[in-house]
């Protein structure tokens, strides 16, 4: 509720990427003000073995980020940092920062599974372990180091004054030829994220319950 400004979220069925040409279909819909793709890859940090939970590289179009997302800034950060998100700069999520002992102002090295490498400068820290976890870089940097070119999600904001439900219906119709695409409202997307969190909580309860046997 605090983080996602977008009125509509588009994801794929199962944990798989969306077709790259889905972006053009979304942006051609009347009533769409902004549509930002989320691109993801795993990374190794400073030569260490990758942590599946925190070591995620998120590529976004920084110019569109404020239209669809509201970062929860830490350490005195502000939205002005988004204007600096280009080239070798990165925004780091709190759990990533703690895992690797990286602070704002530090430089660190990343490597993707395809062998792409970069030295990045942390310019801001935010809290979001669920949606845009890991680190954020501008899309050209992501494309430089990653071999993954298909988006994992799109966050879509309706134009001012546009009917959100109608915009969602139009986006869904535009993506009808992509059977894996699932179009959700902001509320429906929040419900999806909450359900995923609940599954993790239930698993933790089971692991901590001495009556539960895992063998």
Coordinates of N, CA and C in Angstrom, one line a residue, residues 34-195:
X34 N 2.0 5.9 -17.6 CA 3.3 5.4 -17.4 C 3.3 3.9 -17.3
X35 N 4.2 3.2 -17.9 CA 4.3 1.7 -17.8 C 5.8 1.4 -17.7
X36 N 6.2 0.9 -16.5 CA 7.6 0.6 -16.2 C 7.8 -0.9 -16.1
X37 N 8.7 -1.4 -16.8 CA 9.1 -2.8 -16.7 C 10.0 -3.1 -15.6
X38 N 9.9 -4.2 -15.0 CA 10.9 -4.7 -13.9 C 11.7 -5.9 -14.5
X39 N 13.0 -5.7 -14.6 CA 13.9 -6.7 -15.2 C 14.7 -7.3 -14.0
X40 N 14.9 -8.6 -14.0 CA 15.6 -9.2 -12.8 C 16.6 -10.2 -13.2
X41 N 17.7 -10.2 -12.4 CA 18.7 -11.3 -12.6 C 19.3 -11.5 -11.2
X42 N 20.0 -12.6 -11.0 CA 20.7 -12.9 -9.8 C 22.1 -12.4 -10.0
X43 N 22.8 -12.0 -8.9 CA 24.2 -11.5 -8.9 C 25.0 -12.1 -7.8
X44 N 26.3 -12.2 -8.1 CA 27.3 -12.4 -7.0 C 27.8 -11.0 -6.6
X45 N 28.1 -10.8 -5.3 CA 28.5 -9.5 -4.8 C 29.9 -9.6 -4.2
X46 N 30.8 -8.8 -4.7 CA 32.2 -8.8 -4.3 C 32.8 -10.2 -4.3
X47 N 32.5 -11.0 -5.3 CA 33.0 -12.3 -5.5 C 32.5 -13.4 -4.6
X48 N 31.5 -13.1 -3.7 CA 31.0 -14.0 -2.8 C 29.8 -14.8 -3.5
X49 N 29.6 -16.0 -3.0 CA 28.5 -16.9 -3.4 C 27.2 -16.1 -3.3
X50 N 26.3 -16.2 -4.3 CA 25.1 -15.5 -4.4 C 24.1 -15.9 -3.3
X51 N 23.5 -15.0 -2.7 CA 22.4 -15.2 -1.7 C 21.1 -15.1 -2.4
X52 N 20.3 -16.2 -2.5 CA 19.1 -16.2 -3.3 C 18.1 -15.2 -2.8
X53 N 18.1 -14.9 -1.5 CA 17.1 -14.0 -0.9 C 17.4 -12.5 -1.2
X54 N 18.7 -12.1 -1.1 CA 19.0 -10.7 -1.2 C 19.7 -10.3 -2.5
X55 N 20.4 -11.2 -3.1 CA 21.3 -10.8 -4.2 C 20.5 -10.8 -5.6
X56 N 19.7 -9.8 -5.7 CA 18.8 -9.6 -6.9 C 19.2 -8.3 -7.5
X57 N 19.4 -8.3 -8.8 CA 19.6 -7.1 -9.6 C 18.3 -6.7 -10.3
X58 N 17.7 -5.5 -10.0 CA 16.5 -5.0 -10.6 C 16.9 -3.9 -11.6
X59 N 16.5 -4.1 -12.8 CA 16.7 -3.0 -13.8 C 15.4 -2.3 -14.0
X60 N 15.4 -1.0 -13.9 CA 14.1 -0.2 -14.1 C 14.5 1.0 -14.9
X61 N 13.5 1.6 -15.6 CA 13.7 2.9 -16.2 C 13.5 4.0 -15.1
X62 N 14.6 4.5 -14.7 CA 14.6 5.4 -13.6 C 13.7 6.6 -13.8
X63 N 13.6 7.1 -15.0 CA 12.7 8.3 -15.3 C 11.2 8.0 -15.0
X64 N 10.8 6.7 -15.1 CA 9.4 6.3 -14.8 C 9.2 5.8 -13.4
X65 N 10.2 5.5 -12.7 CA 10.1 5.0 -11.3 C 9.2 5.8 -10.4
X66 N 9.3 7.1 -10.4 CA 8.4 7.9 -9.5 C 7.0 7.8 -9.8
X67 N 6.6 7.5 -11.0 CA 5.2 7.4 -11.5 C 4.6 6.2 -11.0
X68 N 5.4 5.1 -10.7 CA 4.7 3.8 -10.4 C 5.1 3.3 -9.0
X69 N 6.1 3.9 -8.4 CA 6.7 3.3 -7.1 C 7.1 4.5 -6.2
X70 N 6.9 4.2 -4.9 CA 7.2 5.2 -3.9 C 8.2 4.5 -2.9
X71 N 9.5 4.7 -3.1 CA 10.5 4.1 -2.2 C 10.4 4.5 -0.7
X72 N 10.6 3.6 0.2 CA 10.6 3.9 1.6 C 12.1 4.2 2.0
X73 N 12.5 5.4 2.0 CA 13.9 5.8 2.1 C 14.4 5.6 3.5
X74 N 15.7 5.2 3.6 CA 16.4 5.1 4.9 C 17.6 6.0 4.8
X75 N 18.2 6.2 6.0 CA 19.5 7.0 6.1 C 19.3 8.4 5.5
X76 N 18.2 9.0 5.6 CA 18.1 10.4 5.0 C 17.9 10.5 3.6
X77 N 17.5 9.4 2.9 CA 17.3 9.4 1.4 C 16.1 10.1 1.0
X78 N 16.0 10.5 -0.2 CA 14.8 11.2 -0.7 C 14.7 10.9 -2.2
X79 N 13.5 11.3 -2.8 CA 13.2 11.0 -4.2 C 14.2 11.7 -5.1
X80 N 15.0 12.7 -4.6 CA 16.0 13.3 -5.5 C 17.0 12.3 -5.9
X81 N 17.2 11.2 -5.2 CA 18.2 10.2 -5.5 C 17.9 9.5 -6.8
X82 N 16.6 9.4 -7.1 CA 16.2 8.8 -8.4 C 16.8 9.5 -9.6
X83 N 16.9 10.8 -9.5 CA 17.5 11.5 -10.6 C 18.9 11.2 -10.8
X84 N 19.6 10.7 -9.8 CA 21.0 10.3 -9.9 C 21.2 8.8 -10.3
X85 N 20.1 8.1 -10.5 CA 20.1 6.6 -10.8 C 20.4 6.4 -12.3
X86 N 21.7 6.5 -12.6 CA 22.1 6.3 -14.0 C 23.6 5.9 -14.0
X87 N 24.0 5.4 -15.1 CA 25.5 5.0 -15.2 C 25.7 3.9 -14.1
X88 N 26.8 4.1 -13.3 CA 27.2 3.1 -12.4 C 26.6 3.2 -11.0
X89 N 25.6 4.0 -10.8 CA 25.0 4.2 -9.5 C 23.9 3.2 -9.2
X90 N 23.7 2.9 -7.9 CA 22.7 1.9 -7.5 C 22.0 2.3 -6.2
X91 N 20.7 1.9 -6.1 CA 20.0 2.0 -4.8 C 20.0 0.7 -4.2
X92 N 20.3 0.6 -2.9 CA 20.4 -0.7 -2.2 C 19.3 -0.9 -1.2
X93 N 18.7 -2.1 -1.2 CA 17.7 -2.4 -0.3 C 18.3 -2.8 1.1
X94 N 17.6 -2.5 2.1 CA 18.1 -2.7 3.5 C 18.7 -4.0 3.8
X95 N 18.0 -5.1 3.4 CA 18.5 -6.5 3.7 C 19.8 -6.8 2.9
X96 N 19.9 -6.3 1.7 CA 21.1 -6.4 0.9 C 22.2 -5.7 1.5
X97 N 22.0 -4.5 2.0 CA 23.0 -3.7 2.7 C 23.5 -4.4 3.9
X98 N 22.6 -5.0 4.7 CA 23.0 -5.6 5.9 C 23.8 -6.9 5.6
X99 N 23.4 -7.7 4.6 CA 24.0 -8.9 4.3 C 25.4 -8.7 3.9
X100 N 25.7 -7.7 3.1 CA 27.1 -7.5 2.6 C 27.8 -6.4 3.3
X101 N 27.3 -5.7 4.3 CA 28.0 -4.7 5.0 C 28.3 -3.5 4.1
X102 N 27.3 -3.2 3.2 CA 27.5 -2.1 2.2 C 26.7 -0.9 2.7
X103 N 27.3 0.3 2.7 CA 26.6 1.5 3.1 C 26.6 2.5 2.0
X104 N 25.7 3.5 2.1 CA 25.6 4.5 1.1 C 27.0 5.2 1.0
X105 N 27.5 5.4 -0.2 CA 28.8 5.9 -0.5 C 29.8 4.8 -0.8
X106 N 29.5 3.6 -0.5 CA 30.4 2.5 -0.8 C 30.3 2.1 -2.2
X107 N 31.4 1.5 -2.7 CA 31.4 0.9 -4.1 C 31.6 -0.6 -3.9
X108 N 30.8 -1.3 -4.8 CA 30.9 -2.8 -4.7 C 30.8 -3.4 -6.1
X109 N 31.2 -4.6 -6.2 CA 31.3 -5.3 -7.5 C 30.2 -6.3 -7.6
X110 N 29.6 -6.4 -8.8 CA 28.6 -7.5 -9.0 C 29.0 -8.3 -10.3
X111 N 28.5 -9.5 -10.3 CA 28.7 -10.3 -11.5 C 27.4 -11.2 -11.7
X112 N 26.9 -11.2 -12.9 CA 25.7 -12.0 -13.3 C 26.1 -13.4 -13.7
X113 N 25.1 -14.3 -13.8 CA 25.4 -15.7 -14.2 C 26.0 -15.7 -15.6
X114 N 25.7 -14.7 -16.5 CA 26.2 -14.7 -17.8 C 27.6 -14.2 -17.9
X115 N 28.1 -13.7 -16.8 CA 29.5 -13.2 -16.8 C 29.6 -11.7 -16.9
X116 N 28.5 -11.0 -16.9 CA 28.6 -9.5 -16.9 C 29.0 -9.0 -15.6
X117 N 29.9 -8.0 -15.6 CA 30.5 -7.5 -14.4 C 30.4 -5.9 -14.4
X118 N 30.3 -5.4 -13.2 CA 30.2 -3.9 -13.0 C 30.7 -3.6 -11.6
X119 N 31.2 -2.4 -11.5 CA 31.5 -1.8 -10.2 C 30.5 -0.7 -10.0
X120 N 29.7 -0.8 -8.9 CA 28.6 0.1 -8.7 C 28.8 1.0 -7.4
X121 N 28.2 2.2 -7.4 CA 28.3 3.1 -6.3 C 26.9 3.2 -5.6
X122 N 26.8 2.8 -4.3 CA 25.6 2.9 -3.6 C 25.3 4.4 -3.3
X123 N 24.2 4.9 -3.8 CA 23.9 6.3 -3.6 C 22.7 6.5 -2.6
X124 N 21.9 5.4 -2.3 CA 20.8 5.5 -1.4 C 20.3 4.2 -1.0
X125 N 19.7 4.1 0.2 CA 19.2 2.9 0.8 C 17.7 3.0 1.0
X126 N 17.0 1.9 0.7 CA 15.5 1.9 0.9 C 15.1 0.6 1.5
X127 N 13.8 0.5 1.9 CA 13.3 -0.7 2.5 C 12.2 -1.3 1.7
X128 N 12.5 -2.5 1.1 CA 11.5 -3.2 0.3 C 12.0 -4.6 0.1
X129 N 11.8 -5.6 1.0 CA 12.3 -6.9 0.8 C 11.4 -7.8 0.0
X130 N 10.3 -7.3 -0.6 CA 9.4 -8.1 -1.2 C 9.2 -7.9 -2.7
X131 N 9.2 -6.6 -3.1 CA 8.8 -6.3 -4.5 C 10.1 -5.9 -5.3
X132 N 10.8 -4.9 -4.9 CA 12.1 -4.6 -5.6 C 13.2 -4.8 -4.6
X133 N 13.4 -6.0 -4.2 CA 14.5 -6.4 -3.3 C 15.9 -6.4 -4.0
X134 N 16.9 -6.4 -3.2 CA 18.3 -6.5 -3.8 C 18.8 -5.1 -4.1
X135 N 19.0 -4.8 -5.3 CA 19.5 -3.4 -5.7 C 18.8 -3.0 -7.0
X136 N 18.7 -1.7 -7.1 CA 18.1 -1.0 -8.3 C 19.1 -0.3 -9.1
X137 N 19.1 -0.6 -10.4 CA 20.0 0.1 -11.3 C 19.1 0.6 -12.5
X138 N 19.6 1.6 -13.2 CA 18.9 2.1 -14.4 C 19.0 1.0 -15.5
X139 N 18.0 0.9 -16.4 CA 17.9 -0.2 -17.3 C 19.1 -0.4 -18.2
X140 N 19.7 0.7 -18.7 CA 20.9 0.5 -19.6 C 22.0 -0.3 -18.8
X141 N 22.2 0.0 -17.5 CA 23.2 -0.8 -16.8 C 22.8 -2.3 -16.7
X142 N 21.5 -2.5 -16.4 CA 21.1 -3.9 -16.4 C 21.3 -4.6 -17.7
X143 N 21.0 -4.0 -18.8 CA 21.2 -4.6 -20.1 C 22.7 -4.8 -20.4
X144 N 23.5 -4.0 -19.8 CA 25.0 -4.1 -20.1 C 25.5 -5.4 -19.4
X145 N 25.0 -5.8 -18.2 CA 25.6 -6.9 -17.5 C 24.8 -8.1 -17.5
X146 N 23.5 -8.1 -17.9 CA 22.6 -9.3 -17.9 C 22.3 -9.7 -19.3
X147 N 22.2 -11.1 -19.4 CA 21.7 -11.7 -20.7 C 20.2 -11.9 -20.7
X148 N 19.5 -11.5 -19.6 CA 18.1 -11.6 -19.5 C 17.4 -10.4 -20.1
X149 N 16.7 -10.5 -21.1 CA 16.1 -9.3 -21.8 C 14.6 -9.2 -21.7
X150 N 13.9 -10.2 -21.0 CA 12.5 -10.2 -20.9 C 12.1 -9.6 -19.5
X151 N 11.1 -8.8 -19.4 CA 10.6 -8.2 -18.1 C 9.9 -9.3 -17.3
X152 N 10.0 -9.1 -16.0 CA 9.3 -10.0 -15.0 C 7.9 -9.4 -14.7
X153 N 7.8 -8.1 -14.8 CA 6.5 -7.4 -14.4 C 6.5 -6.1 -15.1
X154 N 5.3 -5.5 -15.1 CA 5.1 -4.1 -15.5 C 4.2 -3.5 -14.5
X155 N 4.6 -2.2 -14.1 CA 3.7 -1.4 -13.2 C 3.2 -0.3 -14.1
X156 N 1.9 -0.2 -14.0 CA 1.2 0.8 -15.0 C 0.4 1.8 -14.2
X157 N 0.5 3.1 -14.5 CA -0.2 4.1 -13.9 C -1.2 4.7 -14.9
X158 N -2.4 4.9 -14.5 CA -3.4 5.4 -15.5 C -3.2 7.0 -15.5
X159 N -3.6 7.5 -16.7 CA -3.5 9.0 -16.9 C -4.4 9.7 -15.9
X160 N -4.0 10.9 -15.5 CA -4.9 11.7 -14.6 C -6.3 11.8 -15.1
X161 N -7.3 11.5 -14.3 CA -8.7 11.7 -14.7 C -9.2 10.4 -15.4
X162 N -8.3 9.5 -15.8 CA -8.8 8.2 -16.5 C -9.5 7.3 -15.5
X163 N -10.4 6.6 -15.9 CA -11.1 5.6 -15.1 C -10.2 4.4 -14.9
X164 N -9.8 4.1 -13.7 CA -8.8 3.0 -13.5 C -9.3 1.6 -13.9
X165 N -10.5 1.3 -13.6 CA -11.1 0.0 -14.0 C -11.1 -0.1 -15.5
X166 N -11.5 1.0 -16.2 CA -11.5 0.9 -17.6 C -10.1 0.8 -18.2
X167 N -9.1 1.5 -17.6 CA -7.8 1.4 -18.1 C -7.3 -0.1 -17.9
X168 N -7.6 -0.7 -16.7 CA -7.2 -2.1 -16.5 C -7.8 -3.0 -17.5
X169 N -9.1 -2.8 -17.8 CA -9.8 -3.6 -18.8 C -9.1 -3.5 -20.2
X170 N -8.7 -2.3 -20.5 CA -8.1 -2.0 -21.8 C -6.7 -2.7 -21.9
X171 N -5.9 -2.6 -20.8 CA -4.6 -3.3 -20.7 C -4.8 -4.8 -20.9
X172 N -5.8 -5.3 -20.2 CA -6.0 -6.8 -20.3 C -6.4 -7.2 -21.7
X173 N -7.2 -6.3 -22.4 CA -7.6 -6.6 -23.7 C -6.4 -6.6 -24.7
X174 N -5.5 -5.6 -24.4 CA -4.3 -5.4 -25.3 C -3.3 -6.6 -25.1
X175 N -3.4 -7.3 -23.9 CA -2.5 -8.4 -23.6 C -3.2 -9.7 -23.9
X176 N -4.3 -9.7 -24.5 CA -5.1 -10.9 -24.7 C -4.3 -12.0 -25.5
X177 N -3.4 -11.5 -26.4 CA -2.6 -12.4 -27.2 C -1.4 -13.0 -26.5
X178 N -1.2 -12.6 -25.2 CA -0.2 -13.1 -24.4 C -0.8 -13.9 -23.3
X179 N -1.1 -15.2 -23.5 CA -1.9 -15.9 -22.5 C -1.2 -16.1 -21.1
X180 N 0.1 -15.8 -21.0 CA 0.7 -16.0 -19.7 C 0.5 -14.7 -18.8
X181 N 0.1 -13.6 -19.4 CA 0.1 -12.3 -18.7 C -1.2 -12.3 -17.8
X182 N -0.9 -11.8 -16.6 CA -2.0 -11.6 -15.6 C -2.1 -10.2 -15.2
X183 N -3.2 -9.6 -15.4 CA -3.4 -8.1 -15.1 C -4.2 -8.0 -13.8
X184 N -3.6 -7.2 -12.9 CA -4.3 -7.0 -11.6 C -4.3 -5.5 -11.3
X185 N -5.4 -5.2 -10.5 CA -5.4 -3.8 -10.0 C -4.4 -3.7 -8.8
X186 N -4.2 -2.5 -8.4 CA -3.3 -2.2 -7.2 C -3.7 -3.1 -6.0
X187 N -5.0 -3.1 -5.7 CA -5.5 -3.9 -4.6 C -5.3 -5.4 -4.8
X188 N -5.5 -5.9 -6.0 CA -5.4 -7.3 -6.3 C -3.9 -7.7 -6.2
X189 N -3.0 -6.8 -6.6 CA -1.6 -7.1 -6.6 C -1.1 -7.1 -5.1
X190 N -1.6 -6.2 -4.3 CA -1.3 -6.2 -2.9 C -1.8 -7.5 -2.2
X191 N -3.0 -7.9 -2.6 CA -3.5 -9.2 -2.0 C -2.5 -10.4 -2.4
X192 N -2.0 -10.3 -3.6 CA -1.1 -11.4 -4.1 C 0.2 -11.4 -3.3
X193 N 0.8 -10.2 -3.0 CA 2.0 -10.1 -2.2 C 1.7 -10.5 -0.8
X194 N 0.6 -10.1 -0.3 CA 0.2 -10.5 1.1 C 0.1 -12.0 1.2
X195 N -0.5 -12.7 0.2 CA -0.6 -14.1 0.2 C 0.8 -14.8 0.2

